[in-house]
Amino acid sequence: PTRRSSDLVFLYKDSSDRFIATVHTPRITAGEIAPLQVRQITGIGAFLDWGLEKDLLLPFRQQTGKLEEGLYYPVALYVDKSDRLAATMWIDKYIKGTDPDEKRKQKSLIILQADAENVYIRIQRMGGSLPYSDKADPEIIQRDFGLSKNAFKRAVGVLYKARRLIIHDDGTLELL
């Protein structure tokens, strides 16, 4: 017999150790790395949108810096001591391969995806346009986006190539 996608389920445990079965596919599975969006920050950590009904916990001790709701962060999915799925920002050991250059490229690509989404979200929060270009002072870019000028330029390039923003003749940026 052939398998239909409706025959497949994803199983995981909730905070009460009950198994939950879903036909939805998560954005990340155990051992993988992906940029996920922070939905909520609580007293036990951040909860991330991973495409399922229940959000994924990123405990405080697994965070590498301050997080902001609505932004994306590169995380890996692991099984914690209580046998539940959780996220970690300590992603280096989850990057596949043995070649150091290839591992750096993989990490850079994941971070670049998160940076591009965050630049898009921050420009949305600024009303959909930015009164300056990627040629602005590095201090302004750091203040508004929390990124180096080079990281900001790479993120803008990703968004431009994906046709998610336009660059006007005067260098200002506007979301599409």
PDB file of C-alpha atoms in Angstrom:
ATOM      1  CA  PRO A   1       0.000   0.000   0.000  1.00  0.00           C
ATOM      2  CA  THR A   2       1.101   3.580  -0.593  1.00  0.00           C
ATOM      3  CA  ARG A   3       1.445   6.053   2.239  1.00  0.00           C
ATOM      4  CA  ARG A   4      -0.544   9.241   2.277  1.00  0.00           C
ATOM      5  CA  SER A   5       0.665  12.325   4.148  1.00  0.00           C
ATOM      6  CA  SER A   6      -2.431  11.924   6.347  1.00  0.00           C
ATOM      7  CA  ASP A   7      -0.957   8.600   7.580  1.00  0.00           C
ATOM      8  CA  LEU A   8       2.019  10.379   9.182  1.00  0.00           C
ATOM      9  CA  VAL A   9       1.950  11.994  12.601  1.00  0.00           C
ATOM     10  CA  PHE A  10       4.501  13.870  14.678  1.00  0.00           C
ATOM     11  CA  LEU A  11       4.619  12.943  18.382  1.00  0.00           C
ATOM     12  CA  TYR A  12       5.933  15.150  21.175  1.00  0.00           C
ATOM     13  CA  LYS A  13       5.353  15.683  24.905  1.00  0.00           C
ATOM     14  CA  ASP A  14       3.655  18.721  26.383  1.00  0.00           C
ATOM     15  CA  SER A  15       4.619  20.412  29.673  1.00  0.00           C
ATOM     16  CA  SER A  16       2.536  17.815  31.586  1.00  0.00           C
ATOM     17  CA  ASP A  17       4.411  14.916  29.945  1.00  0.00           C
ATOM     18  CA  ARG A  18       1.381  13.933  27.875  1.00  0.00           C
ATOM     19  CA  PHE A  19       2.002  12.795  24.323  1.00  0.00           C
ATOM     20  CA  ILE A  20       0.561  14.995  21.610  1.00  0.00           C
ATOM     21  CA  ALA A  21       0.091  13.688  18.079  1.00  0.00           C
ATOM     22  CA  THR A  22      -0.308  16.045  15.152  1.00  0.00           C
ATOM     23  CA  VAL A  23      -0.438  15.750  11.387  1.00  0.00           C
ATOM     24  CA  HIS A  24       1.264  19.160  11.102  1.00  0.00           C
ATOM     25  CA  THR A  25       4.939  19.192  10.197  1.00  0.00           C
ATOM     26  CA  PRO A  26       7.188  21.144  12.575  1.00  0.00           C
ATOM     27  CA  ARG A  27       9.642  23.703  11.177  1.00  0.00           C
ATOM     28  CA  ILE A  28      12.451  21.876  12.982  1.00  0.00           C
ATOM     29  CA  THR A  29      13.060  18.328  14.238  1.00  0.00           C
ATOM     30  CA  ALA A  30      15.543  16.913  16.770  1.00  0.00           C
ATOM     31  CA  GLY A  31      19.143  17.651  15.853  1.00  0.00           C
ATOM     32  CA  GLU A  32      18.240  20.264  13.239  1.00  0.00           C
ATOM     33  CA  ILE A  33      18.901  24.012  13.238  1.00  0.00           C
ATOM     34  CA  ALA A  34      16.493  26.694  12.003  1.00  0.00           C
ATOM     35  CA  PRO A  35      15.639  30.329  12.691  1.00  0.00           C
ATOM     36  CA  LEU A  36      12.441  30.435  14.776  1.00  0.00           C
ATOM     37  CA  GLN A  37      10.346  33.410  15.883  1.00  0.00           C
ATOM     38  CA  VAL A  38       9.928  34.298  19.563  1.00  0.00           C
ATOM     39  CA  ARG A  39       6.228  34.378  20.420  1.00  0.00           C
ATOM     40  CA  GLN A  40       6.468  35.068  24.143  1.00  0.00           C
ATOM     41  CA  ILE A  41       9.067  35.582  26.866  1.00  0.00           C
ATOM     42  CA  THR A  42       8.057  34.262  30.286  1.00  0.00           C
ATOM     43  CA  GLY A  43       9.600  33.530  33.665  1.00  0.00           C
ATOM     44  CA  ILE A  44      10.955  30.161  32.490  1.00  0.00           C
ATOM     45  CA  GLY A  45      12.247  31.171  29.065  1.00  0.00           C
ATOM     46  CA  ALA A  46      11.081  32.076  25.599  1.00  0.00           C
ATOM     47  CA  PHE A  47       8.433  30.259  23.604  1.00  0.00           C
ATOM     48  CA  LEU A  48       9.119  29.853  19.893  1.00  0.00           C
ATOM     49  CA  ASP A  49       6.822  29.301  16.921  1.00  0.00           C
ATOM     50  CA  TRP A  50       7.829  25.980  15.395  1.00  0.00           C
ATOM     51  CA  GLY A  51       4.649  25.445  13.396  1.00  0.00           C
ATOM     52  CA  LEU A  52       2.733  23.324  15.919  1.00  0.00           C
ATOM     53  CA  GLU A  53      -0.158  24.063  18.278  1.00  0.00           C
ATOM     54  CA  LYS A  54       2.081  24.251  21.353  1.00  0.00           C
ATOM     55  CA  ASP A  55       5.057  26.607  21.166  1.00  0.00           C
ATOM     56  CA  LEU A  56       8.590  25.320  21.764  1.00  0.00           C
ATOM     57  CA  LEU A  57      10.431  26.265  24.969  1.00  0.00           C
ATOM     58  CA  LEU A  58      13.842  27.925  24.776  1.00  0.00           C
ATOM     59  CA  PRO A  59      14.954  27.853  28.445  1.00  0.00           C
ATOM     60  CA  PHE A  60      16.918  30.841  29.781  1.00  0.00           C
ATOM     61  CA  ARG A  61      20.029  28.689  30.292  1.00  0.00           C
ATOM     62  CA  GLN A  62      19.956  27.785  26.581  1.00  0.00           C
ATOM     63  CA  GLN A  63      19.882  31.423  25.447  1.00  0.00           C
ATOM     64  CA  THR A  64      23.066  33.187  24.337  1.00  0.00           C
ATOM     65  CA  GLY A  65      21.752  36.734  24.709  1.00  0.00           C
ATOM     66  CA  LYS A  66      18.747  38.954  25.237  1.00  0.00           C
ATOM     67  CA  LEU A  67      15.748  38.054  23.078  1.00  0.00           C
ATOM     68  CA  GLU A  68      12.951  40.212  21.722  1.00  0.00           C
ATOM     69  CA  GLU A  69       9.396  39.026  21.073  1.00  0.00           C
ATOM     70  CA  GLY A  70       8.558  38.824  17.378  1.00  0.00           C
ATOM     71  CA  LEU A  71      12.156  38.408  16.193  1.00  0.00           C
ATOM     72  CA  TYR A  72      13.868  35.297  14.810  1.00  0.00           C
ATOM     73  CA  TYR A  73      16.818  33.483  16.367  1.00  0.00           C
ATOM     74  CA  PRO A  74      18.811  30.489  15.119  1.00  0.00           C
ATOM     75  CA  VAL A  75      18.157  27.496  17.390  1.00  0.00           C
ATOM     76  CA  ALA A  76      18.711  23.751  17.462  1.00  0.00           C
ATOM     77  CA  LEU A  77      16.142  21.257  18.712  1.00  0.00           C
ATOM     78  CA  TYR A  78      17.231  18.745  21.348  1.00  0.00           C
ATOM     79  CA  VAL A  79      15.712  16.319  23.848  1.00  0.00           C
ATOM     80  CA  ASP A  80      16.143  17.646  27.402  1.00  0.00           C
ATOM     81  CA  LYS A  81      16.739  15.731  30.651  1.00  0.00           C
ATOM     82  CA  SER A  82      12.998  15.236  31.172  1.00  0.00           C
ATOM     83  CA  ASP A  83      12.707  13.635  27.712  1.00  0.00           C
ATOM     84  CA  ARG A  84      10.918  16.647  26.177  1.00  0.00           C
ATOM     85  CA  LEU A  85      11.840  18.611  23.091  1.00  0.00           C
ATOM     86  CA  ALA A  86      13.416  22.014  23.752  1.00  0.00           C
ATOM     87  CA  ALA A  87      15.421  24.623  21.872  1.00  0.00           C
ATOM     88  CA  THR A  88      18.966  25.851  22.371  1.00  0.00           C
ATOM     89  CA  MET A  89      20.866  28.760  20.892  1.00  0.00           C
ATOM     90  CA  TRP A  90      24.133  26.830  21.412  1.00  0.00           C
ATOM     91  CA  ILE A  91      23.990  25.532  17.838  1.00  0.00           C
ATOM     92  CA  ASP A  92      27.638  24.760  16.986  1.00  0.00           C
ATOM     93  CA  LYS A  93      27.519  21.090  17.944  1.00  0.00           C
ATOM     94  CA  TYR A  94      24.400  20.576  15.799  1.00  0.00           C
ATOM     95  CA  ILE A  95      26.012  21.805  12.576  1.00  0.00           C
ATOM     96  CA  LYS A  96      26.608  18.819  10.308  1.00  0.00           C
ATOM     97  CA  GLY A  97      29.911  17.856   8.723  1.00  0.00           C
ATOM     98  CA  THR A  98      33.576  17.885   9.688  1.00  0.00           C
ATOM     99  CA  ASP A  99      35.017  20.544   7.352  1.00  0.00           C
ATOM    100  CA  PRO A 100      35.420  23.754   9.432  1.00  0.00           C
ATOM    101  CA  ASP A 101      34.844  26.019   6.394  1.00  0.00           C
ATOM    102  CA  GLU A 102      31.635  24.194   5.490  1.00  0.00           C
ATOM    103  CA  LYS A 103      30.419  24.400   9.107  1.00  0.00           C
ATOM    104  CA  ARG A 104      31.076  28.176   9.150  1.00  0.00           C
ATOM    105  CA  LYS A 105      29.122  28.560   5.893  1.00  0.00           C
ATOM    106  CA  GLN A 106      26.157  26.587   7.301  1.00  0.00           C
ATOM    107  CA  LYS A 107      26.117  28.672  10.494  1.00  0.00           C
ATOM    108  CA  SER A 108      26.406  31.911   8.515  1.00  0.00           C
ATOM    109  CA  LEU A 109      23.490  30.914   6.268  1.00  0.00           C
ATOM    110  CA  ILE A 110      21.228  30.187   9.250  1.00  0.00           C
ATOM    111  CA  ILE A 111      22.193  33.445  10.974  1.00  0.00           C
ATOM    112  CA  LEU A 112      21.734  35.321   7.655  1.00  0.00           C
ATOM    113  CA  GLN A 113      18.163  33.952   7.377  1.00  0.00           C
ATOM    114  CA  ALA A 114      17.356  35.138  10.910  1.00  0.00           C
ATOM    115  CA  ASP A 115      18.984  38.552  10.304  1.00  0.00           C
ATOM    116  CA  ALA A 116      16.971  39.095   7.103  1.00  0.00           C
ATOM    117  CA  GLU A 117      13.674  38.245   8.847  1.00  0.00           C
ATOM    118  CA  ASN A 118      14.554  40.551  11.746  1.00  0.00           C
ATOM    119  CA  VAL A 119      15.465  43.460   9.445  1.00  0.00           C
ATOM    120  CA  TYR A 120      12.143  42.952   7.647  1.00  0.00           C
ATOM    121  CA  ILE A 121      10.208  42.932  10.947  1.00  0.00           C
ATOM    122  CA  ARG A 122      12.007  45.993  12.299  1.00  0.00           C
ATOM    123  CA  ILE A 123      11.367  47.961   9.089  1.00  0.00           C
ATOM    124  CA  GLN A 124       7.684  46.918   9.367  1.00  0.00           C
ATOM    125  CA  ARG A 125       7.663  48.277  12.929  1.00  0.00           C
ATOM    126  CA  MET A 126       9.104  51.557  11.576  1.00  0.00           C
ATOM    127  CA  GLY A 127       6.132  51.967   9.266  1.00  0.00           C
ATOM    128  CA  GLY A 128       7.391  49.982   6.290  1.00  0.00           C
ATOM    129  CA  SER A 129      10.189  52.257   5.175  1.00  0.00           C
ATOM    130  CA  LEU A 130      13.603  53.300   6.376  1.00  0.00           C
ATOM    131  CA  PRO A 131      14.753  56.911   5.947  1.00  0.00           C
ATOM    132  CA  TYR A 132      18.345  55.793   5.397  1.00  0.00           C
ATOM    133  CA  SER A 133      20.213  53.215   3.365  1.00  0.00           C
ATOM    134  CA  ASP A 134      22.800  50.555   4.035  1.00  0.00           C
ATOM    135  CA  LYS A 135      25.369  53.350   3.714  1.00  0.00           C
ATOM    136  CA  ALA A 136      24.259  54.847   7.044  1.00  0.00           C
ATOM    137  CA  ASP A 137      26.573  55.198  10.021  1.00  0.00           C
ATOM    138  CA  PRO A 138      27.346  51.833  11.647  1.00  0.00           C
ATOM    139  CA  GLU A 139      26.175  53.264  15.003  1.00  0.00           C
ATOM    140  CA  ILE A 140      22.710  54.015  13.598  1.00  0.00           C
ATOM    141  CA  ILE A 141      22.422  50.516  12.131  1.00  0.00           C
ATOM    142  CA  GLN A 142      23.581  48.964  15.427  1.00  0.00           C
ATOM    143  CA  ARG A 143      21.082  51.099  17.385  1.00  0.00           C
ATOM    144  CA  ASP A 144      18.088  50.346  15.151  1.00  0.00           C
ATOM    145  CA  PHE A 145      18.825  46.728  14.158  1.00  0.00           C
ATOM    146  CA  GLY A 146      21.382  45.324  16.614  1.00  0.00           C
ATOM    147  CA  LEU A 147      23.569  44.304  13.662  1.00  0.00           C
ATOM    148  CA  SER A 148      26.943  45.242  12.296  1.00  0.00           C
ATOM    149  CA  LYS A 149      26.877  47.259   9.085  1.00  0.00           C
ATOM    150  CA  ASN A 150      28.077  44.215   7.101  1.00  0.00           C
ATOM    151  CA  ALA A 151      25.402  41.931   8.593  1.00  0.00           C
ATOM    152  CA  PHE A 152      22.762  44.585   7.847  1.00  0.00           C
ATOM    153  CA  LYS A 153      23.932  44.907   4.218  1.00  0.00           C
ATOM    154  CA  ARG A 154      23.806  41.118   3.778  1.00  0.00           C
ATOM    155  CA  ALA A 155      20.277  40.999   5.233  1.00  0.00           C
ATOM    156  CA  VAL A 156      19.112  43.841   2.973  1.00  0.00           C
ATOM    157  CA  GLY A 157      20.633  41.974   0.013  1.00  0.00           C
ATOM    158  CA  VAL A 158      18.701  38.818   0.910  1.00  0.00           C
ATOM    159  CA  LEU A 159      15.443  40.777   1.169  1.00  0.00           C
ATOM    160  CA  TYR A 160      16.126  42.634  -2.095  1.00  0.00           C
ATOM    161  CA  LYS A 161      16.884  39.415  -3.998  1.00  0.00           C
ATOM    162  CA  ALA A 162      13.705  37.864  -2.577  1.00  0.00           C
ATOM    163  CA  ARG A 163      11.794  40.947  -3.798  1.00  0.00           C
ATOM    164  CA  ARG A 164      10.592  41.748  -0.292  1.00  0.00           C
ATOM    165  CA  LEU A 165      11.935  45.315  -0.335  1.00  0.00           C
ATOM    166  CA  ILE A 166      12.978  47.941  -2.827  1.00  0.00           C
ATOM    167  CA  ILE A 167      15.918  50.296  -2.720  1.00  0.00           C
ATOM    168  CA  HIS A 168      14.992  53.772  -3.962  1.00  0.00           C
ATOM    169  CA  ASP A 169      17.361  55.929  -6.017  1.00  0.00           C
ATOM    170  CA  ASP A 170      18.205  57.957  -2.907  1.00  0.00           C
ATOM    171  CA  GLY A 171      19.164  54.709  -1.117  1.00  0.00           C
ATOM    172  CA  THR A 172      16.186  54.568   1.223  1.00  0.00           C
ATOM    173  CA  LEU A 173      14.536  51.200   1.771  1.00  0.00           C
ATOM    174  CA  GLU A 174      10.839  50.307   1.514  1.00  0.00           C
ATOM    175  CA  LEU A 175       9.074  47.001   2.076  1.00  0.00           C
ATOM    176  CA  LEU A 176       6.956  45.506  -0.659  1.00  0.00           C
TER     177      LEU A 176
END
